Coordinates of N, CA, C and O and ligand atoms in Angstrom, one line a residue:
X4 N 0.9 -1.3 0.1 CA -0.2 0.0 0.1 C 1.0 0.8 -0.1 O 0.1 2.4 -0.4
X5 N 2.2 0.9 0.5 CA 2.8 2.4 0.8 C 3.3 2.9 -0.6 O 3.2 4.3 -0.9
X6 N 3.4 2.2 -1.8 CA 3.7 2.5 -3.1 C 2.9 3.6 -3.7 O 3.3 4.5 -4.5
X7 N 1.6 3.6 -3.0 CA 0.2 4.5 -3.6 C 0.9 5.9 -3.0 O 0.6 6.6 -3.5
X8 N 1.4 5.8 -1.8 CA 1.6 7.3 -1.0 C 3.0 7.7 -2.1 O 2.7 8.9 -1.9
X9 N 3.7 7.0 -2.5 CA 4.9 7.5 -3.2 C 4.7 8.1 -4.4 O 5.4 8.9 -4.9
X10 N 3.5 7.7 -5.1 CA 3.0 8.3 -6.1 C 2.7 10.0 -6.1 O 2.3 10.6 -6.8
X11 N 2.3 10.3 -4.9 CA 1.9 11.4 -4.4 C 3.1 12.8 -4.4 O 4.2 12.1 -4.1
X12 N 3.0 13.9 -4.7 CA 3.9 14.5 -4.7 C 4.4 15.0 -3.7 O 4.1 15.3 -2.3
X13 N 5.9 14.7 -3.3 CA 6.4 14.9 -2.2 C 7.6 16.3 -2.3 O 8.1 16.1 -3.1
X14 N 7.5 17.1 -0.8 CA 8.5 18.0 -1.3 C 9.7 17.7 -1.6 O 10.5 16.7 -0.6
X15 N 10.8 18.4 -2.4 CA 12.1 18.2 -2.6 C 12.9 19.4 -1.8 O 14.3 19.2 -1.9
X16 N 12.6 19.8 -1.1 CA 13.1 21.1 -0.9 C 12.9 21.5 0.7 O 11.5 21.1 1.0
X17 N 13.7 21.6 1.8 CA 13.5 21.5 3.0 C 13.0 23.3 3.3 O 14.1 24.0 2.9
X18 N 12.0 23.6 3.9 CA 11.6 24.8 4.3 C 12.7 25.7 5.1 O 13.2 24.9 6.1
X19 N 12.9 26.6 5.1 CA 14.2 27.3 5.6 C 13.5 28.8 5.6 O 13.1 29.3 4.8
X20 N 14.0 29.6 6.5 CA 14.2 31.1 6.2 C 15.4 31.7 6.3 O 16.4 31.2 7.1
X21 N 15.8 32.5 5.5 CA 17.1 32.6 4.7 C 17.6 34.2 4.6 O 16.4 34.9 4.1
X22 N 18.3 35.0 5.1 CA 18.5 36.6 5.0 C 18.6 36.8 3.3 O 19.2 36.0 2.6
X23 N 18.2 37.7 2.9 CA 17.8 38.0 1.4 C 19.1 37.8 0.9 O 19.4 37.9 -0.1
X24 N 20.3 38.8 1.7 CA 21.7 38.8 1.3 C 22.3 37.4 0.9 O 23.4 37.6 0.1
X25 N 21.9 36.3 1.2 CA 22.4 35.0 1.1 C 21.7 34.2 0.0 O 22.3 33.4 -0.3
X26 N 20.9 34.8 -0.8 CA 20.0 34.0 -1.7 C 21.0 34.4 -2.9 O 21.8 35.5 -3.0
X27 N 20.8 33.4 -4.0 CA 21.1 33.5 -5.2 C 20.8 34.8 -6.0 O 19.6 35.2 -5.8
X28 N 21.6 35.0 -6.8 CA 21.3 36.7 -7.4 C 20.0 36.5 -8.3 O 19.3 37.4 -8.4
X29 N 19.8 35.0 -8.5 CA 18.5 35.3 -9.8 C 17.3 35.2 -8.8 O 16.1 35.4 -9.5
X30 N 17.4 34.8 -7.5 CA 16.2 34.8 -6.5 C 16.3 36.0 -6.5 O 14.9 36.7 -6.0
X31 N 17.2 37.0 -6.1 CA 16.8 38.4 -5.7 C 16.4 38.7 -6.8 O 15.4 40.0 -6.4
X32 N 16.7 38.7 -7.9 CA 16.1 39.3 -9.3 C 14.9 38.9 -9.1 O 14.0 40.1 -9.4
X33 N 14.3 38.1 -9.1 CA 13.3 37.5 -8.9 C 11.9 38.2 -8.0 O 11.0 38.5 -8.2
X34 N 12.5 38.4 -6.9 CA 11.9 38.9 -5.5 C 11.9 40.3 -5.8 O 10.7 41.1 -5.4
X35 N 12.9 41.1 -6.5 CA 12.7 42.5 -6.6 C 11.6 42.6 -7.9 O 10.6 43.6 -7.9
X36 N 11.7 41.6 -8.6 CA 10.3 41.7 -9.8 C 9.5 41.6 -9.1 O 8.3 42.3 -9.7
X37 N 8.8 41.1 -8.2 CA 7.6 40.7 -7.7 C 7.2 42.2 -6.8 O 6.3 42.5 -6.7
X38 N 8.7 42.4 -6.3 CA 8.4 43.9 -5.6 C 7.8 44.9 -6.4 O 6.8 45.7 -5.9
X39 N 8.4 45.1 -7.5 CA 8.0 46.4 -8.4 C 6.8 46.2 -9.1 O 5.9 47.0 -8.9
X40 N 6.1 44.7 -9.4 CA 5.2 44.7 -10.1 C 3.8 44.8 -8.9 O 2.6 45.0 -9.4
X41 N 4.2 44.8 -7.6 CA 3.2 44.9 -6.8 C 2.6 46.2 -6.6 O 1.8 46.6 -6.3
X42 N 3.2 47.1 -7.1 CA 3.0 48.7 -7.3 C 2.3 48.9 -8.2 O 1.3 49.8 -7.8
X43 N 1.7 47.7 -9.0 CA 0.8 47.9 -10.0 C -0.4 47.4 -9.7 O -1.6 47.4 -10.1
X44 N -0.6 46.9 -8.6 CA -1.5 46.0 -7.7 C -3.1 47.1 -8.0 O -2.7 48.2 -7.6
X45 N -3.9 46.3 -8.3 CA -5.5 46.9 -8.2 C -6.2 46.1 -7.1 O -6.7 45.4 -7.2
X46 N -6.1 46.9 -6.1 CA -6.8 46.6 -5.0 C -7.3 47.5 -4.0 O -7.3 48.0 -2.9
X47 N -8.3 48.2 -4.7 CA -9.4 49.5 -4.2 C -10.2 48.7 -3.1 O -10.7 49.7 -1.9
X48 N -10.4 47.7 -2.9 CA -11.4 47.2 -1.7 C -10.5 46.4 -0.5 O -11.2 46.9 0.5
X49 N -9.6 45.8 -1.1 CA -8.8 45.3 0.5 C -7.7 46.2 0.7 O -7.1 45.9 1.9
X50 N -7.2 46.9 -0.2 CA -5.9 48.0 0.0 C -4.9 46.7 0.0 O -4.1 47.4 0.8
X51 N -5.0 45.5 -0.3 CA -3.8 44.7 0.5 C -3.0 44.3 -1.3 O -3.8 43.6 -1.8
X52 N -2.0 44.7 -1.2 CA -1.1 44.6 -2.6 C -0.4 43.5 -2.6 O 0.4 43.3 -1.5
X53 N -0.4 42.5 -3.7 CA 0.5 41.5 -3.8 C 1.2 41.6 -5.1 O 0.4 42.1 -6.2
X54 N 2.4 41.1 -5.0 CA 3.2 41.1 -6.4 C 3.7 39.5 -6.3 O 4.1 39.0 -5.5
X55 N 4.2 39.3 -7.5 CA 4.4 37.8 -7.5 C 5.4 37.5 -8.9 O 4.9 38.3 -10.2
X56 N 6.2 36.7 -9.1 CA 7.1 36.6 -10.0 C 7.1 35.2 -10.4 O 7.5 34.2 -9.4
X57 N 7.4 34.5 -11.5 CA 7.9 33.2 -11.7 C 8.9 33.2 -12.7 O 8.7 34.0 -13.9
X58 N 9.8 32.4 -12.9 CA 10.8 32.3 -13.8 C 10.4 30.9 -14.6 O 10.6 29.7 -14.5
X59 N 10.4 31.0 -15.9 CA 10.4 30.3 -16.8 C 11.8 29.5 -17.0 O 12.9 29.9 -17.2
X60 N 11.4 28.0 -17.2 CA 13.0 27.3 -17.4 C 13.5 27.8 -18.7 O 14.6 27.9 -18.9
X61 N 12.7 28.0 -19.4 CA 12.9 28.6 -21.0 C 13.6 30.1 -21.2 O 12.8 31.0 -20.5
X62 N 15.1 30.1 -21.2 CA 15.4 31.8 -21.5 C 15.4 32.2 -20.2 O 15.7 33.6 -20.2
X63 N 15.2 31.7 -19.0 CA 15.1 32.4 -17.7 C 14.3 33.3 -17.8 O 14.5 34.2 -16.8
X64 N 13.2 33.6 -18.3 CA 12.2 34.5 -18.4 C 11.4 34.8 -17.4 O 11.0 33.8 -16.7
X65 N 11.6 36.2 -16.9 CA 10.8 36.2 -15.7 C 9.5 37.0 -15.9 O 9.3 37.6 -16.7
X66 N 8.3 36.1 -15.5 CA 6.8 36.8 -15.6 C 6.5 37.1 -14.4 O 6.6 36.5 -13.4
X67 N 5.7 38.5 -14.2 CA 5.3 39.1 -13.2 C 3.9 39.0 -13.1 O 3.3 39.1 -14.2
X68 N 3.1 39.6 -12.1 CA 1.9 39.6 -11.8 C 1.5 40.2 -10.5 O 2.3 40.2 -9.4
X69 N 0.3 41.0 -10.3 CA -0.3 41.5 -9.1 C -1.7 40.9 -9.2 O -2.2 40.5 -10.1
X70 N -2.2 41.2 -7.7 CA -3.5 41.3 -7.6 C -4.4 42.0 -8.2 O -4.2 43.4 -8.4
X71 N -5.6 41.7 -8.9 CA -6.3 42.4 -9.7 C -7.8 42.4 -9.2 O -8.4 41.3 -9.5
X72 N -8.4 43.1 -8.0 CA -10.0 42.9 -7.6 C -10.8 43.3 -8.4 O -10.7 44.0 -9.4
X73 N -11.7 42.9 -8.1 CA -13.3 43.3 -9.0 C -14.3 43.7 -7.7 O -14.5 43.0 -6.6
X74 N -15.4 44.7 -8.2 CA -16.1 45.1 -7.1 C -17.2 43.8 -6.7 O -18.0 43.8 -5.4
X75 N -17.1 42.7 -7.8 CA -18.0 41.7 -7.5 C -17.3 40.4 -6.5 O -17.9 39.6 -6.6
X76 N -15.5 40.9 -6.3 CA -15.3 40.5 -5.7 C -14.7 38.8 -6.3 O -13.8 38.2 -6.3
X77 N -15.7 37.8 -6.7 CA -15.0 36.7 -7.2 C -14.3 36.6 -8.3 O -13.6 35.6 -8.7
X78 N -14.5 37.7 -9.2 CA -13.7 37.7 -10.3 C -12.6 38.2 -10.0 O -11.6 38.2 -11.0
X79 N -12.1 38.3 -8.7 CA -10.5 38.7 -8.4 C -9.8 37.7 -8.8 O -9.9 36.5 -8.6
X80 N -8.6 38.1 -9.7 CA -7.3 37.6 -9.7 C -6.1 38.0 -8.5 O -5.8 38.8 -8.5
X81 N -5.8 36.7 -8.3 CA -4.5 36.9 -7.5 C -3.2 37.1 -8.3 O -3.3 36.7 -9.5
X82 N -2.1 37.7 -7.7 CA -1.1 37.9 -8.3 C -0.3 36.9 -9.0 O 0.4 36.8 -10.0
X83 N -0.5 35.6 -8.1 CA 0.4 34.5 -8.6 C -0.3 33.8 -9.8 O 0.1 33.8 -10.6
X84 N -1.8 33.8 -9.8 CA -2.3 33.5 -11.1 C -2.1 34.5 -12.3 O -2.1 33.9 -13.6
X85 N -2.3 35.7 -12.3 CA -1.8 36.8 -13.0 C -0.5 36.6 -13.6 O -0.4 36.7 -15.0
X86 N 0.3 36.1 -12.9 CA 2.0 35.8 -13.4 C 2.2 34.3 -14.5 O 2.2 34.6 -15.4
X87 N 1.2 33.7 -13.6 CA 1.3 32.5 -14.3 C 0.6 32.3 -15.7 O 0.8 31.9 -16.7
X88 N -0.6 33.2 -15.9 CA -1.6 33.2 -16.8 C -0.8 33.7 -18.1 O -0.7 33.4 -19.3
X89 N 0.1 35.0 -17.3 CA 0.7 35.5 -18.7 C 1.9 34.8 -19.0 O 1.9 34.8 -20.4
X90 N 2.4 34.1 -18.1 CA 3.3 33.1 -18.8 C 2.7 32.0 -19.7 O 3.4 31.7 -20.8
X91 N 2.2 31.5 -19.6 CA 1.0 30.5 -20.1 C 0.9 30.8 -21.3 O 0.8 30.1 -22.4
X92 N 0.4 32.2 -21.2 CA -0.4 32.6 -22.6 C 0.7 33.3 -23.6 O 0.5 33.2 -24.9
X93 N 1.9 33.2 -23.1 CA 3.2 33.5 -24.0 C 4.1 32.3 -24.7 O 4.9 32.4 -25.0
X94 N 3.4 30.7 -24.4 CA 3.9 29.9 -24.6 C 4.8 29.2 -23.7 O 5.5 28.2 -23.8
X95 N 5.1 29.4 -22.2 CA 5.8 29.0 -21.1 C 5.1 28.3 -20.0 O 4.1 29.0 -19.5
X96 N 5.4 27.0 -20.3 CA 4.7 26.0 -18.8 C 5.4 25.6 -17.9 O 4.9 24.9 -17.4
X97 N 6.8 25.6 -17.7 CA 7.8 25.0 -17.2 C 8.1 26.2 -16.2 O 9.1 27.2 -16.9
X98 N 8.3 26.2 -15.0 CA 9.1 27.3 -14.0 C 10.2 26.8 -13.0 O 9.9 26.0 -12.7
X99 N 11.0 27.2 -12.7 CA 12.1 26.9 -12.0 C 12.3 27.6 -10.6 O 12.5 27.1 -10.0
X100 N 11.3 28.6 -10.6 CA 11.0 29.4 -9.2 C 9.8 30.0 -9.5 O 9.8 30.7 -10.4
X101 N 9.5 30.7 -8.2 CA 8.5 31.8 -7.9 C 8.9 32.3 -6.9 O 9.6 31.9 -5.9
X102 N 8.1 33.7 -6.8 CA 8.5 34.6 -5.7 C 7.0 35.5 -5.4 O 6.2 35.6 -6.4
X103 N 6.6 35.5 -3.9 CA 5.6 36.2 -3.6 C 6.1 37.5 -2.5 O 6.6 36.9 -1.7
X104 N 5.4 38.4 -3.0 CA 5.9 39.4 -1.8 C 4.1 40.6 -1.4 O 3.5 40.8 -2.5
X105 N 4.0 40.6 -0.2 CA 3.1 41.4 0.3 C 3.2 41.6 1.5 O 5.0 41.5 1.9
X106 N 2.7 42.6 2.2 CA 3.2 43.1 3.7 C 1.9 43.2 4.6 O 1.0 43.5 4.1
X107 N 2.0 42.5 5.5 CA 1.3 42.2 6.9 C 2.5 42.3 8.1 O 3.4 41.6 7.7
X108 N 2.3 42.8 8.9 CA 3.4 42.9 10.1 C 3.6 41.7 10.6 O 2.6 41.0 10.9
X109 N 4.7 41.1 10.7 CA 5.1 40.2 11.8 C 4.4 38.5 11.1 O 4.6 37.7 11.7
X110 N 4.6 38.8 9.6 CA 4.1 37.4 9.1 C 4.2 37.3 7.6 O 4.2 38.1 6.8
X111 N 5.0 36.0 7.2 CA 5.0 36.3 5.8 C 3.5 35.9 5.0 O 2.8 35.0 5.6
X112 N 3.2 36.3 4.2 CA 2.2 36.2 3.1 C 2.4 35.2 2.1 O 3.0 35.0 1.1
X113 N 1.5 33.8 2.5 CA 1.8 32.7 1.9 C 0.8 32.5 0.6 O -0.8 33.2 0.8
X114 N 0.8 32.1 -0.2 CA -0.6 32.1 -1.6 C -1.7 31.5 -0.9 O -1.4 30.2 -0.3
X115 N -2.5 31.9 -1.5 CA -3.7 31.1 -1.3 C -4.3 30.0 -2.0 O -3.2 29.4 -2.8
X116 N -5.2 29.0 -1.1 CA -5.2 27.7 -1.8 C -5.4 27.8 -3.1 O -5.1 26.4 -3.8
X117 N -6.2 28.6 -3.7 CA -6.5 28.1 -5.2 C -5.0 28.7 -6.1 O -4.9 27.5 -6.9
X118 N -4.7 29.3 -5.6 CA -2.8 29.8 -6.3 C -2.1 28.6 -6.0 O -1.5 28.3 -7.0
X119 N -2.2 28.0 -4.9 CA -1.4 26.7 -4.3 C -1.9 25.5 -5.9 O -1.2 25.1 -6.2
X120 N -2.9 25.3 -5.8 CA -3.3 24.6 -6.9 C -3.0 24.7 -8.0 O -3.0 23.8 -9.3
X121 N -3.0 26.3 -8.5 CA -2.6 26.8 -9.9 C -1.5 26.6 -10.0 O -0.7 25.9 -11.2
X122 N -0.4 26.7 -9.2 CA 1.0 26.5 -9.3 C 1.5 25.1 -9.6 O 2.4 24.7 -10.1
X123 N 0.6 24.3 -8.7 CA 1.2 22.7 -8.7 C 0.9 22.4 -10.1 O 1.4 21.6 -10.4
X124 N -0.3 22.9 -10.8 CA -0.5 22.6 -12.2 C 0.5 22.4 -13.3 O 0.9 21.2 -13.9
X125 N 1.3 23.0 -12.9 CA 2.4 23.4 -13.9 C 3.9 22.9 -13.3 O 5.0 23.1 -13.9
X126 N 3.9 22.3 -12.0 CA 5.0 21.6 -11.5 C 5.3 20.6 -12.1 O 6.6 20.0 -11.9
X127 N 4.4 19.5 -12.8 CA 4.5 18.3 -13.0 C 4.9 17.4 -11.7 O 4.1 17.4 -11.0
X128 N 6.0 16.8 -12.0 CA 6.3 16.0 -11.1 C 7.6 16.6 -10.5 O 8.5 15.7 -9.5
X129 N 8.1 17.9 -10.7 CA 9.1 18.6 -10.2 C 8.7 19.6 -9.1 O 7.7 20.6 -9.6
X130 N 9.0 19.6 -8.0 CA 8.9 20.4 -7.0 C 9.4 22.0 -7.6 O 10.1 22.0 -8.4
X131 N 8.6 23.3 -7.2 CA 9.0 24.2 -7.7 C 9.4 25.3 -6.5 O 8.4 25.5 -5.4
X132 N 10.8 25.7 -6.1 CA 11.0 26.5 -5.1 C 9.9 27.7 -5.2 O 9.9 28.6 -6.1
X133 N 9.7 28.3 -3.9 CA 9.0 29.5 -3.9 C 9.3 30.5 -2.8 O 9.6 30.1 -1.6
X134 N 9.5 31.6 -2.9 CA 10.5 32.5 -2.0 C 9.4 33.7 -1.7 O 8.6 34.1 -2.6
X135 N 9.2 33.6 -0.4 CA 8.3 34.7 0.0 C 8.8 35.5 0.9 O 9.8 35.2 1.9
X136 N 9.0 37.0 0.4 CA 9.0 38.2 1.4 C 8.2 39.0 1.8 O 7.5 39.3 1.2
X137 N 8.5 39.9 3.0 CA 7.9 40.9 3.2 C 8.0 42.4 2.4 O 9.3 42.8 2.0
X138 N 6.9 42.9 1.6 CA 7.4 44.1 0.8 C 7.1 45.1 1.8 O 5.9 45.6 2.3
X139 N 8.1 46.2 1.8 CA 7.6 47.3 3.0 C 7.6 48.5 2.0 O 8.8 49.0 0.8
X140 N 6.5 49.3 2.1 CA 6.2 50.4 0.8 C 7.3 51.6 1.1 O 7.3 52.3 0.2
X141 N 8.0 51.5 2.0 CA 9.0 52.7 2.0 C 10.1 52.7 1.6 O 11.3 53.4 1.4
X142 N 10.8 51.4 1.2 CA 11.9 50.9 0.4 C 11.8 51.3 -1.0 O 10.3 51.5 -1.5
X143 N 13.0 51.5 -1.5 CA 13.0 52.3 -3.0 C 12.7 50.8 -3.9 O 13.3 49.9 -3.6
X144 N 11.9 50.9 -4.9 CA 11.7 50.2 -6.2 C 13.4 49.5 -6.3 O 13.7 48.2 -7.1
X145 N 14.2 50.8 -6.4 CA 15.6 50.0 -7.1 C 16.3 49.0 -6.0 O 17.2 48.4 -6.4
X146 N 16.0 49.4 -4.6 CA 16.6 48.6 -3.6 C 15.6 48.3 -2.4 O 15.5 48.6 -1.6
X147 N 14.8 47.3 -2.7 CA 13.3 47.0 -2.0 C 13.7 46.1 -0.9 O 12.8 46.0 0.0
X148 N 14.5 45.4 -1.0 CA 15.0 44.6 0.0 C 16.5 44.8 0.7 O 17.5 45.2 0.1
X149 N 16.7 44.7 2.2 CA 17.9 44.6 2.5 C 18.8 43.4 3.0 O 18.0 42.5 2.8
X150 N 19.9 43.4 3.0 CA 20.6 42.1 3.0 C 20.3 41.3 4.1 O 20.2 39.9 4.0
X151 N 19.6 41.5 5.2 CA 19.4 40.9 6.5 C 17.5 40.8 6.6 O 17.2 40.0 7.6
X152 N 16.8 41.4 5.4 CA 15.6 40.7 5.5 C 15.3 39.3 5.3 O 15.8 38.7 4.6
X153 N 14.2 38.9 5.9 CA 14.2 37.3 6.1 C 13.3 36.9 4.8 O 12.3 37.6 4.3
X154 N 13.4 35.9 4.2 CA 13.1 35.3 3.2 C 12.4 34.0 3.7 O 13.3 33.0 3.6
X155 N 11.4 33.0 3.3 CA 10.8 32.1 3.7 C 10.9 31.5 2.2 O 10.7 31.8 1.1
X156 N 12.1 30.2 2.5 CA 12.3 29.7 1.4 C 11.5 28.3 1.4 O 11.7 27.3 1.9
X157 N 10.6 28.2 0.6 CA 9.4 26.9 0.5 C 9.3 26.2 -1.0 O 10.3 26.5 -1.7
X158 N 8.6 25.5 -0.9 CA 8.4 25.1 -2.3 C 6.7 24.7 -2.5 O 6.1 24.8 -1.6
X159 N 6.3 24.3 -3.8 CA 5.0 24.3 -3.8 C 4.3 22.8 -3.5 O 3.5 22.8 -2.9
X160 N 5.3 22.0 -3.4 CA 5.0 20.8 -2.9 C 5.1 20.7 -1.1 O 4.2 19.9 -0.6
X161 N 5.8 21.7 -0.5 CA 5.4 22.0 0.6 C 4.3 23.0 1.0 O 3.4 22.5 2.1
X162 N 3.7 23.8 0.4 CA 2.7 24.2 0.4 C 1.3 23.6 0.2 O 0.5 24.2 0.8
X163 N 1.4 22.6 -1.0 CA 0.4 21.9 -1.1 C 0.7 20.5 -1.4 O 0.9 20.0 -2.2
X164 N 0.8 19.7 -0.2 CA 1.5 18.5 0.0 C 0.3 17.6 -0.5 O -0.7 17.8 -0.6
X165 N 0.5 16.3 -1.1 CA -0.2 15.3 -1.6 C -1.3 15.6 -2.5 O -2.4 15.4 -2.1
X166 N -0.9 17.0 -3.4 CA -1.8 17.7 -3.9 C -2.6 16.9 -5.2 O -2.1 15.7 -5.5
X167 N -3.9 17.2 -5.7 CA -4.5 16.7 -6.7 C -3.9 16.9 -7.9 O -3.5 18.1 -8.6
X168 N -3.5 15.8 -9.0 CA -2.8 16.0 -10.1 C -3.3 14.7 -11.0 O -3.6 13.5 -10.2
X169 N -3.6 14.9 -12.4 CA -4.3 13.4 -12.8 C -3.4 13.1 -13.9 O -3.6 12.0 -14.5
X170 N -1.9 13.6 -14.3 CA -1.2 13.2 -15.3 C 0.1 13.1 -14.7 O 0.3 13.3 -13.5
Ligands
LIG3 ZN1 -4.2 33.6 -4.5

């Protein structure tokens, strides 16, 4: 019976909190892209701005997205799904890394359940590292993070263990 469990997605990354300055430059670039696009967030109802960025495996291209709210609430699109939808519609379906930035005091903002399933769709059988950082509005877009800012290094299989998938 245990072999049935093995077929389910298992995290390939151990979650940890790492100072921004110790991250790979490509991850820093991805977090900065998420910070910058967060400024485009359309969030008149919640005033809660989120930015996200995913790096495609092909060309290492970065796709960014912000949350786009709606007066009717349910049509709202999250930042993560906006970024991925932009990428998919440009022909990119595989991703090496993702980033999410938002701000609430004393807590990392983690993707919602719908976005976890959405990201998981494009992971296939390979985990995708996800980096989560706090976005402070007073920082400059040219230097949105300090080297000692904490970054949660997790992955989609950590965020959504034993997830639903059919292929
Ligand atoms: Zn979401």
